[in-house]
Coordinates of C-alpha atoms in Angstrom, one line a residue:
Chain A
M1 CA 138.8 63.3 84.0
S2 CA 142.3 63.0 82.7
L3 CA 144.9 61.7 85.1
A4 CA 147.6 63.4 83.2
T5 CA 145.8 66.7 83.6
L6 CA 145.7 66.1 87.4
L7 CA 149.4 65.4 87.4
L8 CA 150.0 68.7 85.5
L9 CA 147.9 70.7 88.0
A10 CA 149.7 69.1 91.0
D11 CA 153.2 69.3 89.5
G12 CA 155.6 71.4 91.5
R13 CA 157.0 72.6 88.2
L14 CA 153.8 74.4 87.4
P15 CA 154.9 78.0 86.9
S16 CA 152.7 79.3 89.7
G17 CA 155.3 80.7 92.0
G18 CA 154.8 78.0 94.6
H19 CA 158.6 77.6 95.0
A20 CA 158.7 81.1 96.7
H21 CA 156.6 79.9 99.7
S22 CA 157.7 77.5 102.4
A23 CA 154.1 77.2 103.9
G24 CA 155.4 78.4 107.2
L25 CA 158.4 76.1 107.4
E26 CA 161.0 78.8 107.3
A27 CA 159.7 80.5 110.5
Q28 CA 159.7 77.1 112.3
V29 CA 163.2 76.3 111.1
T30 CA 164.5 79.6 112.4
A31 CA 162.6 79.0 115.7
G32 CA 164.6 75.8 116.0
R33 CA 161.5 73.6 115.9
V34 CA 162.4 71.8 112.6
R35 CA 166.0 70.5 112.4
S36 CA 165.6 67.0 111.1
V37 CA 163.6 64.7 108.9
A38 CA 161.7 63.5 112.0
D39 CA 160.8 67.1 112.9
L40 CA 159.7 67.6 109.3
D41 CA 157.5 64.5 109.6
G42 CA 155.7 66.1 112.6
F43 CA 155.4 69.4 110.7
L44 CA 153.9 67.8 107.6
R45 CA 151.5 65.7 109.6
G46 CA 150.2 68.7 111.4
K47 CA 150.1 70.8 108.3
L48 CA 148.1 68.0 106.4
A49 CA 145.6 67.6 109.2
T50 CA 145.0 71.4 109.5
G51 CA 145.7 73.6 106.6
G52 CA 145.8 70.7 104.2
L53 CA 142.3 69.5 105.2
V54 CA 140.9 73.0 104.9
S55 CA 142.6 73.7 101.5
A56 CA 141.4 70.4 100.2
A57 CA 137.8 70.9 101.3
F58 CA 137.7 74.4 99.9
A59 CA 139.4 73.4 96.6
A60 CA 136.8 70.5 96.2
A61 CA 133.9 72.9 97.0
A62 CA 135.2 75.5 94.6
C63 CA 135.6 72.8 91.9
A64 CA 132.1 71.5 92.5
D65 CA 130.2 74.8 92.4
A66 CA 131.3 78.0 90.7
T67 CA 128.4 79.9 92.4
R68 CA 130.1 79.5 95.8
W69 CA 133.4 81.0 94.9
A70 CA 132.8 84.3 96.7
D71 CA 131.4 82.6 99.8
L72 CA 134.2 80.2 99.9
D73 CA 136.7 83.0 99.6
A74 CA 135.1 84.8 102.6
G75 CA 135.1 81.5 104.5
L76 CA 138.9 81.2 104.0
D77 CA 139.3 84.8 105.2
A78 CA 137.5 83.8 108.4
R79 CA 139.7 80.8 108.8
T80 CA 142.9 82.7 108.3
P81 CA 143.5 85.1 111.3
S82 CA 147.0 85.9 110.2
P83 CA 147.1 88.8 107.7
A84 CA 150.5 87.6 106.4
L85 CA 148.9 84.2 105.6
R86 CA 145.9 85.8 104.0
R87 CA 148.3 87.8 101.8
A88 CA 150.4 84.7 101.0
S89 CA 147.3 82.7 100.1
R90 CA 146.0 85.4 97.8
A91 CA 149.4 85.9 96.2
Q92 CA 149.5 82.2 95.4
G93 CA 146.0 82.2 94.2
R94 CA 146.7 85.0 91.8
A95 CA 150.0 83.3 90.5
L96 CA 148.2 80.0 90.1
L97 CA 145.4 81.6 88.1
R98 CA 147.9 83.3 85.9
A99 CA 149.5 80.1 85.0
G100 CA 146.2 78.2 84.8
R101 CA 144.5 80.7 82.5
A102 CA 147.1 80.0 79.9
M103 CA 146.3 76.2 80.2
W104 CA 142.5 76.1 80.5
P105 CA 139.6 78.6 80.2
V106 CA 138.7 79.9 83.6
A107 CA 136.5 83.0 84.2
G108 CA 134.7 84.8 87.0
V109 CA 136.9 83.9 90.0
G110 CA 138.3 87.3 90.5
R111 CA 141.8 88.6 90.3
E112 CA 143.3 87.4 93.6
P113 CA 141.2 84.7 95.3
H114 CA 142.6 82.5 98.1
Q115 CA 144.8 79.7 96.7
P116 CA 142.3 76.9 97.4
V117 CA 139.5 78.7 95.5
A118 CA 141.8 79.3 92.6
L119 CA 142.9 75.7 92.6
G120 CA 139.3 74.5 92.7
A121 CA 138.2 76.9 89.9
L122 CA 141.2 75.7 87.8
A123 CA 140.5 72.1 88.4
A124 CA 136.9 72.6 87.2
A125 CA 138.1 74.4 84.1
A126 CA 140.5 71.5 83.4
G127 CA 137.6 69.0 83.7
L128 CA 138.8 67.5 87.0
S129 CA 136.5 66.2 89.7
P130 CA 136.2 67.8 93.2
G131 CA 137.9 64.7 94.7
Q132 CA 140.8 65.3 92.3
A133 CA 141.0 68.9 93.3
A134 CA 141.1 67.8 96.9
V135 CA 144.0 65.5 96.3
A136 CA 145.9 68.2 94.4
A137 CA 145.4 70.6 97.4
A138 CA 146.4 68.1 100.0
H139 CA 149.4 67.0 98.0
G140 CA 150.5 70.6 97.5
A141 CA 150.1 71.3 101.2
I142 CA 152.9 68.8 102.0
T143 CA 155.1 68.8 98.9
G144 CA 155.7 72.5 99.0
P145 CA 157.1 72.7 102.5
A146 CA 159.0 69.4 102.0
S147 CA 160.9 70.9 99.1
A148 CA 161.5 74.0 101.1
A149 CA 163.0 71.9 103.9
V150 CA 165.6 70.4 101.5
R151 CA 166.6 73.9 100.6
L152 CA 166.5 75.4 104.1
L153 CA 168.1 72.6 106.0
G154 CA 170.0 70.7 103.4
L155 CA 168.1 67.6 104.3
D156 CA 168.7 64.5 102.2
P157 CA 166.2 64.7 99.4
Y158 CA 165.9 60.9 99.2
R159 CA 164.9 60.7 102.8
V160 CA 162.5 63.6 102.4
H161 CA 160.8 61.9 99.4
A162 CA 160.7 58.7 101.4
L163 CA 158.8 60.7 104.1
L164 CA 156.4 62.0 101.4
A165 CA 155.8 58.4 100.2
R166 CA 154.9 57.4 103.7
L167 CA 152.5 60.3 104.0
A168 CA 150.8 59.6 100.7
P169 CA 148.0 57.3 102.1
E170 CA 147.3 60.0 104.8
C171 CA 147.1 62.6 102.0
D172 CA 144.6 60.4 100.2
R173 CA 142.6 60.0 103.3
I174 CA 142.5 63.7 104.1
A175 CA 141.5 64.4 100.5
E176 CA 138.7 61.9 100.8
V177 CA 137.4 63.4 104.0
A178 CA 137.6 66.9 102.5
A179 CA 135.8 65.9 99.3
S180 CA 133.0 64.2 101.3
R181 CA 132.4 67.4 103.2
S182 CA 132.7 69.8 100.3
G183 CA 129.0 70.2 99.9
D184 CA 128.6 71.5 103.5
A185 CA 127.6 75.1 104.2
V186 CA 130.7 77.3 104.4
D187 CA 130.5 77.7 108.2
R188 CA 130.5 73.9 108.5
L189 CA 133.4 73.2 106.3
P190 CA 136.7 72.1 108.0
A191 CA 138.4 74.9 109.9
S192 CA 141.3 73.2 111.6
G193 CA 143.9 75.7 112.6
A194 CA 147.6 75.5 113.4
P195 CA 148.5 78.2 115.9
L196 CA 152.3 78.0 115.5
L197 CA 151.8 78.6 111.7
D198 CA 149.8 81.8 112.4
I199 CA 152.3 83.0 115.0
G200 CA 155.3 82.1 112.8
A201 CA 153.8 83.8 109.7
E202 CA 153.3 87.0 111.5
Y203 CA 156.8 86.9 113.0
H204 CA 158.3 85.9 109.6
A205 CA 156.6 88.9 107.9
T206 CA 158.6 91.2 110.1
W207 CA 162.0 89.9 109.1
E208 CA 164.2 91.9 106.8
V209 CA 166.0 89.0 105.3
R210 CA 164.3 85.7 104.5
L211 CA 164.5 83.1 101.8
F212 CA 160.8 82.5 101.3
A213 CA 157.9 84.9 100.9
S214 CA 155.9 82.9 103.5
Chain B
M1 CA 125.5 64.3 133.5
K2 CA 123.4 66.9 131.6
A3 CA 123.3 70.5 132.6
K4 CA 122.1 73.8 131.2
A5 CA 122.9 77.3 132.3
R6 CA 121.7 80.6 131.1
V7 CA 122.5 84.2 131.8
V8 CA 120.7 87.2 130.3
A9 CA 122.0 90.7 130.9
E10 CA 119.8 93.7 130.0
V11 CA 119.6 97.4 130.8
D12 CA 117.2 98.6 133.4
G13 CA 115.3 101.9 133.4
H14 CA 118.3 103.7 134.8
G15 CA 120.7 102.6 132.1
R16 CA 122.4 100.0 134.4
T17 CA 122.9 96.4 133.6
R18 CA 120.8 93.9 135.4
L19 CA 120.5 90.2 135.1
A20 CA 117.1 89.2 133.8
V21 CA 118.1 85.5 134.0
L22 CA 120.8 83.8 136.0
R23 CA 120.2 80.1 136.0
G24 CA 122.4 77.1 136.2
E25 CA 122.6 73.6 137.4
S26 CA 125.5 71.5 138.7
P27 CA 128.2 71.4 137.3
L28 CA 127.4 74.7 135.5
L29 CA 126.6 77.1 138.3
L30 CA 126.6 80.8 137.9
R31 CA 127.0 83.4 140.6
R32 CA 126.8 87.1 140.4
T33 CA 129.8 88.7 141.9
G34 CA 131.0 92.2 142.7
R35 CA 129.0 95.3 143.0
H36 CA 126.6 97.2 140.7
T37 CA 128.8 99.6 138.8
A38 CA 128.5 101.6 135.7
E39 CA 130.9 99.1 134.1
G40 CA 128.3 96.4 134.1
V41 CA 127.8 93.1 135.8
T42 CA 130.2 90.3 136.5
V43 CA 129.2 86.7 136.8
H44 CA 131.4 83.8 137.9
L45 CA 131.1 80.3 136.6
V46 CA 131.5 77.9 139.5
G47 CA 132.2 74.3 138.8
G48 CA 129.6 72.4 140.9
A49 CA 131.1 69.0 140.3
A50 CA 134.2 67.4 138.9
G51 CA 134.6 67.1 135.2
P52 CA 133.5 67.4 132.5
L53 CA 133.6 63.6 132.3
R54 CA 132.9 61.5 129.2
G55 CA 129.2 61.4 128.4
D56 CA 128.5 64.9 129.9
E57 CA 126.4 67.2 127.9
L58 CA 126.7 70.8 129.1
R59 CA 125.3 73.9 127.7
L60 CA 125.7 77.6 128.6
D61 CA 123.8 80.3 126.9
V62 CA 124.7 83.9 127.3
E63 CA 122.7 86.8 126.1
V64 CA 123.6 90.5 126.3
G65 CA 120.9 93.0 125.4
P66 CA 121.3 96.4 123.8
G67 CA 123.5 98.6 125.9
A68 CA 124.1 96.0 128.6
R69 CA 127.7 95.1 129.8
L70 CA 128.4 91.6 131.1
E71 CA 131.6 90.0 132.1
V72 CA 131.8 86.2 132.6
L73 CA 134.7 84.8 134.6
S74 CA 135.2 81.4 136.3
V75 CA 136.5 80.6 139.8
A76 CA 138.8 77.7 138.8
A77 CA 140.2 75.9 135.8
Q78 CA 137.9 73.4 134.1
L79 CA 139.4 69.9 134.1
A80 CA 138.3 67.5 131.4
L81 CA 138.6 64.0 132.7
P82 CA 138.1 60.5 131.2
G83 CA 135.5 59.0 133.4
R84 CA 133.6 55.9 132.3
P85 CA 133.6 54.6 128.7
A86 CA 131.1 56.9 127.0
P87 CA 130.9 59.3 124.1
A88 CA 132.9 62.5 124.3
S89 CA 131.9 65.1 126.9
R90 CA 130.6 68.2 125.2
L91 CA 130.3 71.8 126.4
T92 CA 128.3 74.1 124.1
V93 CA 128.6 77.8 124.8
T94 CA 126.4 80.2 122.8
A95 CA 126.6 83.9 123.2
D96 CA 124.5 86.6 121.6
V97 CA 125.4 90.3 122.0
A98 CA 123.1 93.0 120.8
A99 CA 124.1 96.3 119.3
G100 CA 125.6 98.5 122.0
G101 CA 126.0 95.6 124.3
A102 CA 129.4 94.3 125.5
L103 CA 130.5 90.9 126.6
R104 CA 133.8 90.0 128.2
W105 CA 134.3 86.2 128.4
I106 CA 137.5 85.5 130.4
P107 CA 137.2 82.0 132.0
E108 CA 140.1 80.2 133.6
P109 CA 141.8 77.6 131.4
L110 CA 140.5 74.3 130.2
I111 CA 142.9 71.5 131.2
A112 CA 142.9 68.3 129.1
A113 CA 143.7 65.5 131.5
A114 CA 145.2 62.3 130.2
G115 CA 142.5 60.1 128.6
C116 CA 139.8 62.8 128.4
D117 CA 137.7 63.1 125.3
H118 CA 136.1 66.5 125.3
V119 CA 134.5 68.8 122.7
V120 CA 133.9 72.5 123.2
V121 CA 131.6 74.1 120.8
T122 CA 131.5 77.9 120.8
R123 CA 129.0 79.9 118.8
V124 CA 129.0 83.6 119.2
A125 CA 126.9 86.2 117.3
V126 CA 127.5 89.9 117.8
E127 CA 125.2 92.4 116.2
A128 CA 126.9 95.3 114.4
G129 CA 127.8 97.9 117.1
G130 CA 128.2 95.3 119.8
S131 CA 131.5 94.6 121.5
L132 CA 133.2 91.3 122.3
L133 CA 136.2 90.2 124.2
W134 CA 136.5 86.4 124.1
R135 CA 139.3 84.5 125.8
D136 CA 140.0 80.8 125.7
D137 CA 143.0 79.1 127.2
L138 CA 143.8 75.4 126.9
V139 CA 146.4 73.4 128.9
C140 CA 147.5 70.1 127.4
G141 CA 147.6 67.8 130.4
R142 CA 148.2 68.4 134.1
H143 CA 151.8 68.8 135.2
G144 CA 153.9 66.1 133.7
E145 CA 150.9 64.3 132.2
V146 CA 150.1 63.4 128.6
C147 CA 147.3 65.3 127.0
G148 CA 143.9 63.9 126.4
D149 CA 141.7 64.6 123.3
V150 CA 140.1 68.0 123.1
L151 CA 138.5 69.5 120.1
A152 CA 137.7 73.2 120.3
D153 CA 135.3 74.3 117.6
T154 CA 134.7 78.0 117.4
L155 CA 132.5 80.2 115.2
V156 CA 132.2 84.0 115.8
R157 CA 129.9 86.0 113.7
Y158 CA 129.8 89.8 113.7
G159 CA 127.1 91.9 112.1
G160 CA 125.7 88.8 110.3
T161 CA 129.0 87.8 108.8
T162 CA 131.4 85.1 109.9
L163 CA 134.3 86.9 111.5
H164 CA 136.3 83.9 112.8
R165 CA 136.0 80.2 112.3
H166 CA 138.5 78.0 113.9
E167 CA 139.0 74.4 115.2
L168 CA 141.9 73.2 117.3
A169 CA 142.4 69.5 118.0
V170 CA 144.9 68.3 120.5
G171 CA 145.6 64.9 122.0
P172 CA 146.6 61.4 120.7
R173 CA 143.9 61.4 118.0
A174 CA 145.0 64.7 116.4
P175 CA 147.8 64.1 113.9
G176 CA 150.7 66.4 114.3
W177 CA 149.2 68.4 117.1
D178 CA 152.5 68.3 119.1
G179 CA 154.5 68.8 115.9
P180 CA 156.1 72.1 114.9
A181 CA 153.1 73.3 112.8
V182 CA 150.5 73.2 115.5
L183 CA 151.8 73.5 119.1
G184 CA 155.3 72.0 119.0
A185 CA 156.6 71.6 122.5
G186 CA 154.1 74.1 123.8
R187 CA 151.6 72.7 126.3
A188 CA 149.4 75.8 126.7
I189 CA 147.7 77.9 124.2
G190 CA 145.5 81.0 124.6
T191 CA 143.5 83.0 122.2
L192 CA 141.9 86.4 122.7
L193 CA 139.4 87.6 120.1
T194 CA 138.0 91.1 120.3
A195 CA 135.5 92.6 118.0
G196 CA 133.5 95.7 117.6
P197 CA 134.0 99.3 118.7
D198 CA 136.2 98.4 121.6
A199 CA 138.5 96.0 119.8
V200 CA 142.1 95.8 121.0
T201 CA 144.7 97.5 118.8
P202 CA 147.0 95.1 117.2
G203 CA 150.6 95.3 118.4
S204 CA 153.9 93.7 117.5
A205 CA 154.6 90.1 116.7
G206 CA 157.0 87.8 118.5
P207 CA 158.1 84.2 118.2
A208 CA 155.4 83.0 120.7
V209 CA 152.6 85.5 120.3
A210 CA 150.8 87.2 117.5
L211 CA 148.3 90.0 117.5
M212 CA 146.4 89.6 114.2
P213 CA 143.9 92.0 112.7
L214 CA 141.2 89.8 111.2
A215 CA 139.8 90.2 107.7
G216 CA 136.6 91.5 109.4
P217 CA 136.2 94.0 112.2
G218 CA 138.2 92.3 114.9
M219 CA 141.5 91.1 116.2
L220 CA 142.8 87.8 117.4
A221 CA 145.8 87.4 119.7
T222 CA 147.2 83.9 119.9
A223 CA 149.9 82.8 122.3
V224 CA 151.6 79.4 122.6
G225 CA 153.7 78.7 125.7
A226 CA 155.5 75.9 127.5
D227 CA 153.0 76.4 130.3
I228 CA 150.0 78.6 131.1
R229 CA 152.1 81.2 132.8
E230 CA 153.7 82.1 129.5
V231 CA 150.3 82.4 127.8
R232 CA 149.0 84.5 130.7
A233 CA 152.0 86.8 130.5
A234 CA 151.2 87.4 126.8
L235 CA 147.4 87.7 126.9
D236 CA 146.4 89.0 130.4
P237 CA 147.6 92.6 129.7
L238 CA 145.4 92.6 126.6
C239 CA 142.4 91.7 128.7
A240 CA 142.9 94.6 131.1
A241 CA 139.7 96.6 131.2
G242 CA 141.3 99.7 129.7
H243 CA 142.0 97.8 126.5
V244 CA 138.4 97.2 125.6
E245 CA 136.6 99.9 127.5
G246 CA 138.2 103.0 126.0
G247 CA 140.7 103.5 128.8
R248 CA 138.2 103.8 131.6
S249 CA 139.5 102.2 134.8
R250 CA 137.5 99.7 136.7
P251 CA 137.0 99.7 140.4
P252 CA 138.5 96.8 142.3
R253 CA 136.3 93.8 142.0
E254 CA 135.1 92.0 145.1
I255 CA 134.8 88.3 144.5
T256 CA 132.5 86.7 147.0
V257 CA 131.8 83.2 145.8
R258 CA 130.6 80.5 148.2
P259 CA 132.5 77.3 147.7
P260 CA 130.3 74.9 145.7
R261 CA 129.0 71.8 147.3
L262 CA 130.4 68.8 145.4
S263 CA 127.8 66.4 144.2
A264 CA 128.0 63.0 145.7
R265 CA 128.1 61.3 142.3
R266 CA 131.4 62.9 141.6
G267 CA 133.0 62.0 144.8
C268 CA 136.2 59.9 145.0
R269 CA 135.8 56.4 143.9

């Protein structure tokens, strides 16, 4: 279990197209709900406790057991009512696999799995543990929208990274909870939802002009 | 307080829905309302006591047999209250709908009063060919009040496969629940899930409501509003009978519910 490998997988510079997605932030910025670093703090805490927890648990479960990939993928479908978010998750899963397959040997996960399943499969291929897959997922759930916030709102990048540093312990805690539940039956895995992200994603998908794909 | 309630709807020899079981205990009382019609049977949930309060364990089981049509409504909002120091109050609702059966669940909202600690567990299973309309509204605190802790834990299966799995946590223990990812400044949220042959057709999206075709055979409408009126304005039209019953109109419903007797234990302190 190489720490440097984990850093590679969690690195925002991984060419997996993550920069094209704002994880729902763009819709909330346009709705006027996120204007400042304080608003971003609330957004990221909510994101981490909902989608972050779900992603981390599913990534850990996918990392732990390749025989569950199809069931986990269906479980994410059932947890993602928004078609726009299902498309975004699968697009990111596909892009992540494309980059990851060049780095480590990964097979049998399908062409376009949900992003957390792809992340878990890749983590397993890279020799990482389910707990590490969970950390990478939780970390990605907040660093993606944080970097989008800098671009969308012109927020001070130092202050945004200070916020991420404050959230790091919560990120570890969420990953720990997620990993501890990763052996549960799919219906019992975390399912925390964020209604405004669902609504925002559907609305965002109807815009003709937008900076981010989701 | 522990209470159980159960309603079983089935079809009689004339193809009309009858209630084989209608049983409840305070605070979960069930009353049959309205007339016998071809549209099925309506049952109202009547709160027979204040609450739920911490420590309460409530359970309601709903069963709809093949070809039967049942509608469950409630006479008033449910108000989750703190009560004495005790574990979280819990309401478990299970519903089983057989092939050809139809269940409409449209209760009044749950209100999370300040200091409450309440869990709602919903487990619905619909056989292939059954129809479901499931509405849940939640209001975060009474007027001008902070919100208590509520966890809504929902699992809907259709034709043996999980169609919808969702948890929503609000209140002081839920990180970011009032932030711009979850509810923002909204203090009311409503969801409407329809599944099966009568599912609602998805419509257009707006900044406060989304009508979302699920990955499986169903649709979820979610609305977040400053108050429950905004949520109702978005979701009530979708609950109109014509939307899930193929355009057939319903006769006006007569609601004749006797006011419940409040239990002495729940009187003013």
